[in-house]
Amino acid sequence: MTGPPAPGITGDLGDGTYRNPVLAADWSDPDVVRVGEDFYLTASSFGRAPGLPLLHSRDLVNWTLVGHALERLEPEEAFALPRHDRGVWAPSLRHHDGRFWIFWGDPDHGIFQVNSPAIGGPWTRPHLVKEGLGLIDACPLWDEETGEAYLVHGWARSRAGFNNRLTGHRMSPDGGKVLDEGRTLVDADLLPGWFTLEGPKLYRHGGRFWILAPAGGVATGWQGAFRADSFAGPYEERIVLSQGDTDVNGPHQGGWVRTGTGEDWFLHFQQTGAHGRLVHLQPMRWDADGWPVMGDDGSPVRVHRKPDLPAGPAARPAVDDGFPGGVFGPQWQWTANPGPDWTRPHEEPGLRLACVRTDRADDLRSVPHVLTQRLPAGARTAEVRLRLASDTPGARAGLVVLGDAYAWIGLERAPDGRPLLAHRFAPANADRERDAAGAVPLPAGTDTVLLRVEVTADARCRFSYDAGEGPVRLGPEFAATPWRWVGALLGLFAAAPEGEGHAGTGVFTDFRAPATAHPHPDTAVAR
């Protein structure tokens, strides 16, 4: 009993039901844990900083972003420049011994963990639990029945030379190290039809060890379940969630959580192209043979009754930002570890981004000083007001839609000192940007402009500006593109050519990105 997606309506429908996705943006590889009456979720953040986003909910449908667990990526020197497909892959979030724990695999360095007594911190610095290439998708388990601790992880073929298998270790109870060389728990090369097994989440249930793990590729695969009487196996397998006749492709990689009322739910993602990996919530039960059944008898639901939990206000992670005190909200991340003077709090209105001097200002994919947030799914218009507070020729600042290809609109200081309206883009196969429209002088006496990009539901972008004389469309339509593992990003930037001294700032005020899609009712509800 599923229905087609309705543009503009996701999450809480206000009538005791919800529509998937419950998180309509690129919260890739989600994992979830319940502590008391609260639910917490984290997701992959790859090479962006801060990393390891932390979301909170009381009903698994309405979520708010409350912060990050990883202030800077380590090793620091590895993330001084953008590494869009590296860094934090598929973290696991757990609560044990009064602390929150997050484990993840960095395919170039190994398995790390951070922990904290509270979701708001302070979080420890990353600790390397197991060093090595190709170690990804790590998940711990503290077995309350025996006091033993375990760790399971997958493998990245690009670094290790193989994949499609899950490796398990005994782990020290303090989460600090593995205690053995590890053993293969599941070799999916031996399972007919299985490939790209990854993303394991490790649990104990009904006296058995359980691994929930996807296979078959992010856009085309399925969710699997494996169970064994002992951690070492042998494990038997079953596919427990697949696309079937629905429009939810690949239902892939997530976490199981049980509510205080005893209901079971599963959060996973759906790959959607430029908008990235959107998070869906599936009901879950256990059949007579003890296997989990997700969704509507193994197919994803689009609309369903909400979990049996107290109702609360509708909520979504913030997109808009007024930059109070000159500080940006938690929805923003740099494309690499930030420098110390790229932005500073202040009393005047707006966010001041330093025009960082660089020889790569003509390729925004390669510079770290781009402040980004996820491109929300659905049609919407993003706009921000900009003043270029710089006299440096070639200094520029603007609003960008950033992916494997990108386009931006903003202001640039001409050699003669005039502020010019610029619109540029870079195709995916180009190493530098080019003009999307000719430079436009601002009206005399004007130094501030409203920048706007209209984004359609299928991620086509139309750029325009308003310098006080009404909106002006600029350049052709641009199709947003994802990165290798990451959806497209909305971003703000400021840059200047190489040289000496401070190059000024771009002053951004009132970032807004309201949804523009119209609601379409859908009454198909799975009970």
Tab-separated table of C-alpha atoms in Angstrom, residues 47-50 71-73 76 78-84 333-339 342 366-372:
chain	number	residue	atom	x	y	z
A	47	GLY	CA	35.166	15.402	3.786
A	48	ARG	CA	33.049	18.290	5.117
A	49	ALA	CA	33.656	20.020	8.469
A	50	PRO	CA	32.220	19.975	11.006
A	71	GLU	CA	34.692	19.586	14.808
A	72	ARG	CA	37.594	18.870	12.457
A	73	LEU	CA	38.625	15.856	10.395
A	76	GLU	CA	44.271	17.362	9.710
A	78	ALA	CA	44.646	15.045	4.798
A	79	PHE	CA	41.635	17.375	4.825
A	80	ALA	CA	43.238	20.779	4.265
A	81	LEU	CA	41.686	20.671	0.778
A	82	PRO	CA	38.324	19.233	-0.303
A	83	ARG	CA	38.054	15.448	-0.329
A	84	HIS	CA	34.426	15.097	-1.312
A	333	GLN	CA	29.663	22.880	6.690
A	334	TRP	CA	32.951	23.857	5.074
A	335	THR	CA	34.197	21.707	2.197
A	336	ALA	CA	37.373	20.933	4.218
A	337	ASN	CA	38.868	21.819	7.588
A	338	PRO	CA	38.392	25.593	7.955
A	339	GLY	CA	41.044	28.233	8.490
A	342	TRP	CA	37.557	32.773	7.430
A	366	SER	CA	39.037	22.527	-5.289
A	367	VAL	CA	39.050	25.214	-2.576
A	368	PRO	CA	38.165	24.602	1.095
A	369	HIS	CA	36.575	27.965	1.906
A	370	VAL	CA	33.096	27.240	0.514
A	371	LEU	CA	30.405	27.177	3.197
A	372	THR	CA	27.752	24.635	2.200
